[in-house]
Amino acid sequence: MSQRLPEALPDQVRVEVEPEFRDEESAPAEGRFVFSYTITVHNASPHSIQLMARHWKITQGSGKVQEVRGKGVVGQQPVIGPGQRFRYTSRAILDGPVGVMEGDYTCVDTASQRPFEVAIAPFRLAGPNQVH
């Protein structure tokens, strides 16, 4: 019986994003636009995985690009079992009312300790009265 190759794992890990403008934390007159984003990582693979690191590319409406790298997410390096999901909320602060975020997670297959990347598709951050 052959085992599925770890290279197939990224196709079995799905990332959903729900962005939201945080009006009460923002100060548009001061060029401060706060967004939260809730991420759900779904592990549809037959393996447990651990989310080890994150990489974000944040492109502001002004064209300014910021890259953020770090260990885990929200201070954790969660292990996500087969068929399970992990959900967290984080924030981004922009200098304008629109931007785009995209990135990837570095994960490991906990059985083989082999690392793999999971792409996070671009998603839009848009404040009030912005065209979506």
Tab-separated table of N, CA and C in Angstrom, residues 20-130:
chain	number	residue	atom	x	y	z
A	20	GLU	N	-12.519	42.181	7.990
A	20	GLU	CA	-13.532	43.099	8.503
A	20	GLU	C	-12.879	44.425	8.879
A	21	PHE	N	-13.488	45.537	8.472
A	21	PHE	CA	-13.006	46.856	8.846
A	21	PHE	C	-13.375	47.120	10.296
A	22	ARG	N	-12.444	47.638	11.092
A	22	ARG	CA	-12.670	47.909	12.520
A	22	ARG	C	-12.828	49.416	12.714
A	23	ASP	N	-14.038	49.891	12.475
A	23	ASP	CA	-14.329	51.321	12.527
A	23	ASP	C	-13.949	51.927	13.875
A	24	GLU	N	-14.286	51.240	14.980
A	24	GLU	CA	-14.066	51.788	16.325
A	24	GLU	C	-12.580	51.916	16.678
A	25	GLU	N	-11.709	51.204	15.959
A	25	GLU	CA	-10.269	51.276	16.235
A	25	GLU	C	-9.534	52.154	15.221
A	26	SER	N	-10.237	52.556	14.196
A	26	SER	CA	-9.620	53.324	13.114
A	26	SER	C	-9.729	54.823	13.367
A	27	ALA	N	-8.816	55.564	12.750
A	27	ALA	CA	-8.825	57.031	12.809
A	27	ALA	C	-8.486	57.543	11.410
A	28	PRO	N	-9.470	57.526	10.500
A	28	PRO	CA	-9.204	57.909	9.112
A	28	PRO	C	-8.527	59.274	8.962
A	29	ALA	N	-8.900	60.234	9.788
A	29	ALA	CA	-8.297	61.569	9.690
A	29	ALA	C	-6.793	61.521	9.977
A	30	GLU	N	-6.360	60.493	10.704
A	30	GLU	CA	-4.941	60.343	11.046
A	30	GLU	C	-4.252	59.295	10.161
A	31	GLY	N	-4.971	58.804	9.132
A	31	GLY	CA	-4.389	57.803	8.240
A	31	GLY	C	-4.208	56.452	8.902
A	32	ARG	N	-5.150	56.094	9.771
A	32	ARG	CA	-5.092	54.803	10.488
A	32	ARG	C	-6.378	54.025	10.192
A	33	PHE	N	-6.232	52.942	9.433
A	33	PHE	CA	-7.368	52.100	9.055
A	33	PHE	C	-7.067	50.693	9.566
A	34	VAL	N	-7.848	50.241	10.535
A	34	VAL	CA	-7.598	48.955	11.188
A	34	VAL	C	-8.565	47.908	10.633
A	35	PHE	N	-7.999	46.768	10.280
A	35	PHE	CA	-8.778	45.641	9.782
A	35	PHE	C	-8.467	44.420	10.625
A	36	SER	N	-9.497	43.627	10.888
A	36	SER	CA	-9.256	42.309	11.474
A	36	SER	C	-9.474	41.308	10.344
A	37	TYR	N	-8.863	40.169	10.497
A	37	TYR	CA	-9.115	39.086	9.559
A	37	TYR	C	-9.127	37.787	10.345
A	38	THR	N	-10.172	37.014	10.094
A	38	THR	CA	-10.310	35.720	10.752
A	38	THR	C	-9.927	34.656	9.741
A	39	ILE	N	-8.982	33.827	10.135
A	39	ILE	CA	-8.455	32.769	9.271
A	39	ILE	C	-8.924	31.429	9.815
A	40	THR	N	-9.390	30.576	8.919
A	40	THR	CA	-9.689	29.195	9.275
A	40	THR	C	-8.835	28.304	8.384
A	41	VAL	N	-8.002	27.478	9.023
A	41	VAL	CA	-7.160	26.528	8.297
A	41	VAL	C	-7.819	25.163	8.426
A	42	HIS	N	-8.217	24.594	7.293
A	42	HIS	CA	-8.873	23.283	7.255
A	42	HIS	C	-7.846	22.238	6.815
A	43	ASN	N	-7.696	21.181	7.595
A	43	ASN	CA	-6.786	20.097	7.240
A	43	ASN	C	-7.608	18.906	6.749
A	44	ALA	N	-7.689	18.739	5.435
A	44	ALA	CA	-8.443	17.630	4.851
A	44	ALA	C	-7.532	16.442	4.531
A	45	SER	N	-6.303	16.493	5.005
A	45	SER	CA	-5.361	15.402	4.726
A	45	SER	C	-5.499	14.301	5.772
A	46	PRO	N	-4.919	13.149	5.508
A	46	PRO	CA	-4.943	12.064	6.494
A	46	PRO	C	-3.815	12.199	7.530
A	47	HIS	N	-3.084	13.310	7.489
A	47	HIS	CA	-1.946	13.525	8.380
A	47	HIS	C	-2.209	14.694	9.321
A	48	SER	N	-1.631	14.641	10.517
A	48	SER	CA	-1.601	15.831	11.366
A	48	SER	C	-0.541	16.758	10.804
A	49	ILE	N	-0.823	18.050	10.879
A	49	ILE	CA	0.143	19.042	10.421
A	49	ILE	C	0.365	20.055	11.537
A	50	GLN	N	1.504	20.719	11.485
A	50	GLN	CA	1.763	21.800	12.434
A	50	GLN	C	2.109	23.055	11.648
A	51	LEU	N	1.437	24.148	11.998
A	51	LEU	CA	1.685	25.427	11.356
A	51	LEU	C	2.878	26.059	12.075
A	52	MET	N	3.997	26.177	11.375
A	52	MET	CA	5.247	26.614	11.995
A	52	MET	C	5.534	28.102	11.817
A	53	ALA	N	5.201	28.656	10.647
A	53	ALA	CA	5.566	30.048	10.358
A	53	ALA	C	4.580	30.657	9.377
A	54	ARG	N	4.601	32.004	9.339
A	54	ARG	CA	3.728	32.735	8.433
A	54	ARG	C	4.558	33.748	7.655
A	55	HIS	N	4.061	34.077	6.476
A	55	HIS	CA	4.632	35.129	5.648
A	55	HIS	C	3.470	35.872	5.010
A	56	TRP	N	3.402	37.167	5.247
A	56	TRP	CA	2.360	38.000	4.664
A	56	TRP	C	2.989	39.073	3.795
A	57	LYS	N	2.339	39.363	2.688
A	57	LYS	CA	2.680	40.502	1.855
A	57	LYS	C	1.448	41.400	1.871
A	58	ILE	N	1.619	42.608	2.392
A	58	ILE	CA	0.511	43.551	2.524
A	58	ILE	C	0.773	44.701	1.559
A	59	THR	N	-0.122	44.868	0.587
A	59	THR	CA	0.008	45.952	-0.381
A	59	THR	C	-1.075	46.976	-0.077
A	60	GLN	N	-0.639	48.185	0.266
A	60	GLN	CA	-1.579	49.241	0.598
A	60	GLN	C	-2.052	49.917	-0.677
A	61	GLY	N	-3.174	50.609	-0.593
A	61	GLY	CA	-3.717	51.310	-1.741
A	61	GLY	C	-2.729	52.302	-2.333
A	62	SER	N	-1.831	52.823	-1.504
A	62	SER	CA	-0.817	53.781	-1.954
A	62	SER	C	0.277	53.113	-2.779
A	63	GLY	N	0.284	51.767	-2.784
A	63	GLY	CA	1.326	51.021	-3.482
A	63	GLY	C	2.442	50.550	-2.568
A	64	LYS	N	2.472	51.062	-1.336
A	64	LYS	CA	3.479	50.643	-0.361
A	64	LYS	C	3.285	49.162	-0.024
A	65	VAL	N	4.388	48.415	-0.036
A	65	VAL	CA	4.334	46.979	0.243
A	65	VAL	C	5.105	46.690	1.518
A	66	GLN	N	4.493	45.897	2.394
A	66	GLN	CA	5.126	45.488	3.641
A	66	GLN	C	5.118	43.968	3.685
A	67	GLU	N	6.226	43.381	4.094
A	67	GLU	CA	6.294	41.926	4.258
A	67	GLU	C	6.469	41.621	5.736
A	68	VAL	N	5.717	40.642	6.204
A	68	VAL	CA	5.754	40.249	7.606
A	68	VAL	C	6.039	38.760	7.665
A	69	ARG	N	7.041	38.387	8.443
A	69	ARG	CA	7.369	36.975	8.647
A	69	ARG	C	7.447	36.716	10.145
A	70	GLY	N	7.075	35.522	10.545
A	70	GLY	CA	7.176	35.195	11.958
A	70	GLY	C	6.864	33.746	12.219
A	71	LYS	N	7.182	33.339	13.443
A	71	LYS	CA	6.853	31.982	13.870
A	71	LYS	C	5.365	31.878	14.147
A	72	GLY	N	4.772	30.789	13.705
A	72	GLY	CA	3.378	30.489	14.018
A	72	GLY	C	2.422	31.621	13.704
A	73	VAL	N	1.288	31.593	14.408
A	73	VAL	CA	0.250	32.616	14.286
A	73	VAL	C	-0.288	32.908	15.674
A	74	VAL	N	-0.566	34.151	15.948
A	74	VAL	CA	-1.067	34.621	17.250
A	74	VAL	C	-0.369	33.922	18.433
A	75	GLY	N	0.952	33.819	18.341
A	75	GLY	CA	1.733	33.249	19.434
A	75	GLY	C	1.665	31.737	19.560
A	76	GLN	N	1.108	31.070	18.576
A	76	GLN	CA	0.971	29.609	18.634
A	76	GLN	C	1.566	28.957	17.389
A	77	GLN	N	1.941	27.704	17.533
A	77	GLN	CA	2.308	26.856	16.402
A	77	GLN	C	1.396	25.626	16.490
A	78	PRO	N	0.136	25.812	16.079
A	78	PRO	CA	-0.877	24.785	16.329
A	78	PRO	C	-0.672	23.512	15.513
A	79	VAL	N	-1.009	22.393	16.154
A	79	VAL	CA	-1.078	21.106	15.464
A	79	VAL	C	-2.545	20.915	15.084
A	80	ILE	N	-2.770	20.622	13.806
A	80	ILE	CA	-4.134	20.459	13.286
A	80	ILE	C	-4.261	19.025	12.795
A	81	GLY	N	-5.105	18.260	13.456
A	81	GLY	CA	-5.274	16.850	13.132
A	81	GLY	C	-6.036	16.634	11.836
A	82	PRO	N	-6.023	15.399	11.339
A	82	PRO	CA	-6.765	15.072	10.121
A	82	PRO	C	-8.245	15.435	10.277
A	83	GLY	N	-8.790	16.152	9.306
A	83	GLY	CA	-10.202	16.530	9.348
A	83	GLY	C	-10.514	17.664	10.305
A	84	GLN	N	-9.503	18.223	10.958
A	84	GLN	CA	-9.744	19.301	11.918
A	84	GLN	C	-9.461	20.657	11.288
A	85	ARG	N	-9.788	21.701	12.050
A	85	ARG	CA	-9.514	23.055	11.596
A	85	ARG	C	-8.992	23.875	12.762
A	86	PHE	N	-8.302	24.947	12.422
A	86	PHE	CA	-7.792	25.888	13.412
A	86	PHE	C	-8.234	27.272	12.968
A	87	ARG	N	-8.780	28.038	13.903
A	87	ARG	CA	-9.326	29.359	13.581
A	87	ARG	C	-8.694	30.401	14.504
A	88	TYR	N	-8.319	31.529	13.929
A	88	TYR	CA	-7.787	32.621	14.739
A	88	TYR	C	-8.108	33.952	14.069
A	89	THR	N	-7.998	35.019	14.853
A	89	THR	CA	-8.229	36.366	14.341
A	89	THR	C	-7.000	37.212	14.636
A	90	SER	N	-6.597	37.995	13.650
A	90	SER	CA	-5.478	38.905	13.808
A	90	SER	C	-5.860	40.238	13.170
A	91	ARG	N	-4.893	41.174	13.132
A	91	ARG	CA	-5.203	42.506	12.632
A	91	ARG	C	-4.104	43.032	11.718
A	92	ALA	N	-4.495	43.983	10.894
A	92	ALA	CA	-3.556	44.723	10.048
A	92	ALA	C	-3.958	46.191	10.113
A	93	ILE	N	-2.962	47.053	10.177
A	93	ILE	CA	-3.221	48.493	10.209
A	93	ILE	C	-2.642	49.096	8.937
A	94	LEU	N	-3.511	49.745	8.169
A	94	LEU	CA	-3.111	50.357	6.905
A	94	LEU	C	-3.147	51.875	7.028
A	95	ASP	N	-2.484	52.548	6.078
A	95	ASP	CA	-2.499	54.013	6.068
A	95	ASP	C	-3.581	54.571	5.148
A	96	GLY	N	-4.339	53.690	4.526
A	96	GLY	CA	-5.444	54.090	3.657
A	96	GLY	C	-6.593	53.109	3.772
A	97	PRO	N	-7.721	53.399	3.123
A	97	PRO	CA	-8.919	52.574	3.303
A	97	PRO	C	-8.953	51.264	2.524
A	98	VAL	N	-7.963	51.024	1.657
A	98	VAL	CA	-7.954	49.767	0.909
A	98	VAL	C	-6.554	49.164	0.880
A	99	GLY	N	-6.532	47.843	0.753
A	99	GLY	CA	-5.274	47.126	0.628
A	99	GLY	C	-5.555	45.679	0.266
A	100	VAL	N	-4.483	44.963	0.005
A	100	VAL	CA	-4.589	43.548	-0.324
A	100	VAL	C	-3.541	42.800	0.483
A	101	MET	N	-3.937	41.656	1.032
A	101	MET	CA	-3.006	40.784	1.739
A	101	MET	C	-2.958	39.435	1.032
A	102	GLU	N	-1.788	38.827	1.046
A	102	GLU	CA	-1.609	37.471	0.545
A	102	GLU	C	-0.381	36.915	1.236
A	103	GLY	N	-0.202	35.610	1.151
A	103	GLY	CA	0.974	35.051	1.800
A	103	GLY	C	1.005	33.548	1.762
A	104	ASP	N	1.689	32.995	2.757
A	104	ASP	CA	1.756	31.543	2.862
A	104	ASP	C	2.116	31.142	4.278
A	105	TYR	N	1.779	29.912	4.588
A	105	TYR	CA	2.155	29.289	5.855
A	105	TYR	C	3.181	28.209	5.566
A	106	THR	N	4.165	28.092	6.439
A	106	THR	CA	5.076	26.958	6.396
A	106	THR	C	4.560	25.977	7.431
A	107	CYS	N	4.267	24.777	6.982
A	107	CYS	CA	3.741	23.723	7.854
A	107	CYS	C	4.668	22.516	7.785
A	108	VAL	N	4.491	21.599	8.729
A	108	VAL	CA	5.199	20.319	8.651
A	108	VAL	C	4.195	19.197	8.824
A	109	ASP	N	4.440	18.123	8.109
A	109	ASP	CA	3.711	16.872	8.303
A	109	ASP	C	4.304	16.296	9.595
A	110	THR	N	3.500	16.156	10.643
A	110	THR	CA	4.058	15.753	11.936
A	110	THR	C	4.616	14.335	11.932
A	111	ALA	N	4.133	13.482	11.043
A	111	ALA	CA	4.641	12.104	10.989
A	111	ALA	C	6.047	12.054	10.395
A	112	SER	N	6.268	12.768	9.286
A	112	SER	CA	7.560	12.695	8.596
A	112	SER	C	8.476	13.873	8.924
A	113	GLN	N	7.911	14.917	9.544
A	113	GLN	CA	8.621	16.172	9.826
A	113	GLN	C	9.065	16.891	8.547
A	114	ARG	N	8.428	16.565	7.429
A	114	ARG	CA	8.746	17.236	6.175
A	114	ARG	C	7.967	18.537	6.079
A	115	PRO	N	8.664	19.638	5.771
A	115	PRO	CA	7.981	20.925	5.635
A	115	PRO	C	7.292	21.067	4.284
A	116	PHE	N	6.260	21.887	4.233
A	116	PHE	CA	5.585	22.238	2.988
A	116	PHE	C	4.934	23.604	3.152
A	117	GLU	N	4.671	24.239	2.035
A	117	GLU	CA	4.075	25.575	2.024
A	117	GLU	C	2.600	25.495	1.637
A	118	VAL	N	1.793	26.335	2.273
A	118	VAL	CA	0.383	26.465	1.928
A	118	VAL	C	0.155	27.917	1.526
A	119	ALA	N	-0.232	28.129	0.284
A	119	ALA	CA	-0.458	29.487	-0.223
A	119	ALA	C	-1.759	30.061	0.333
A	120	ILE	N	-1.744	31.354	0.608
A	120	ILE	CA	-2.944	32.074	1.029
A	120	ILE	C	-3.257	33.054	-0.092
A	121	ALA	N	-4.368	32.829	-0.759
A	121	ALA	CA	-4.750	33.643	-1.915
A	121	ALA	C	-4.957	35.100	-1.497
A	122	PRO	N	-4.709	36.038	-2.403
A	122	PRO	CA	-4.923	37.456	-2.085
A	122	PRO	C	-6.358	37.710	-1.628
A	123	PHE	N	-6.478	38.565	-0.609
A	123	PHE	CA	-7.807	38.998	-0.178
A	123	PHE	C	-7.763	40.500	0.064
A	124	ARG	N	-8.901	41.118	-0.150
A	124	ARG	CA	-8.997	42.586	-0.130
A	124	ARG	C	-9.417	43.075	1.248
A	125	LEU	N	-8.779	44.147	1.663
A	125	LEU	CA	-9.168	44.884	2.862
A	125	LEU	C	-9.768	46.197	2.354
A	126	ALA	N	-11.012	46.463	2.702
A	126	ALA	CA	-11.663	47.671	2.202
A	126	ALA	C	-12.506	48.298	3.304
A	127	GLY	N	-12.263	49.580	3.560
A	127	GLY	CA	-13.027	50.321	4.561
A	127	GLY	C	-14.407	50.669	4.043
A	128	PRO	N	-15.155	51.417	4.836
A	128	PRO	CA	-16.516	51.789	4.435
A	128	PRO	C	-16.508	52.667	3.185
A	129	ASN	N	-17.552	52.529	2.401
A	129	ASN	CA	-17.749	53.319	1.185
A	129	ASN	C	-16.684	53.048	0.120
A	130	GLN	N	-16.019	51.913	0.192
A	130	GLN	CA	-15.047	51.522	-0.816
A	130	GLN	C	-15.694	50.466	-1.708
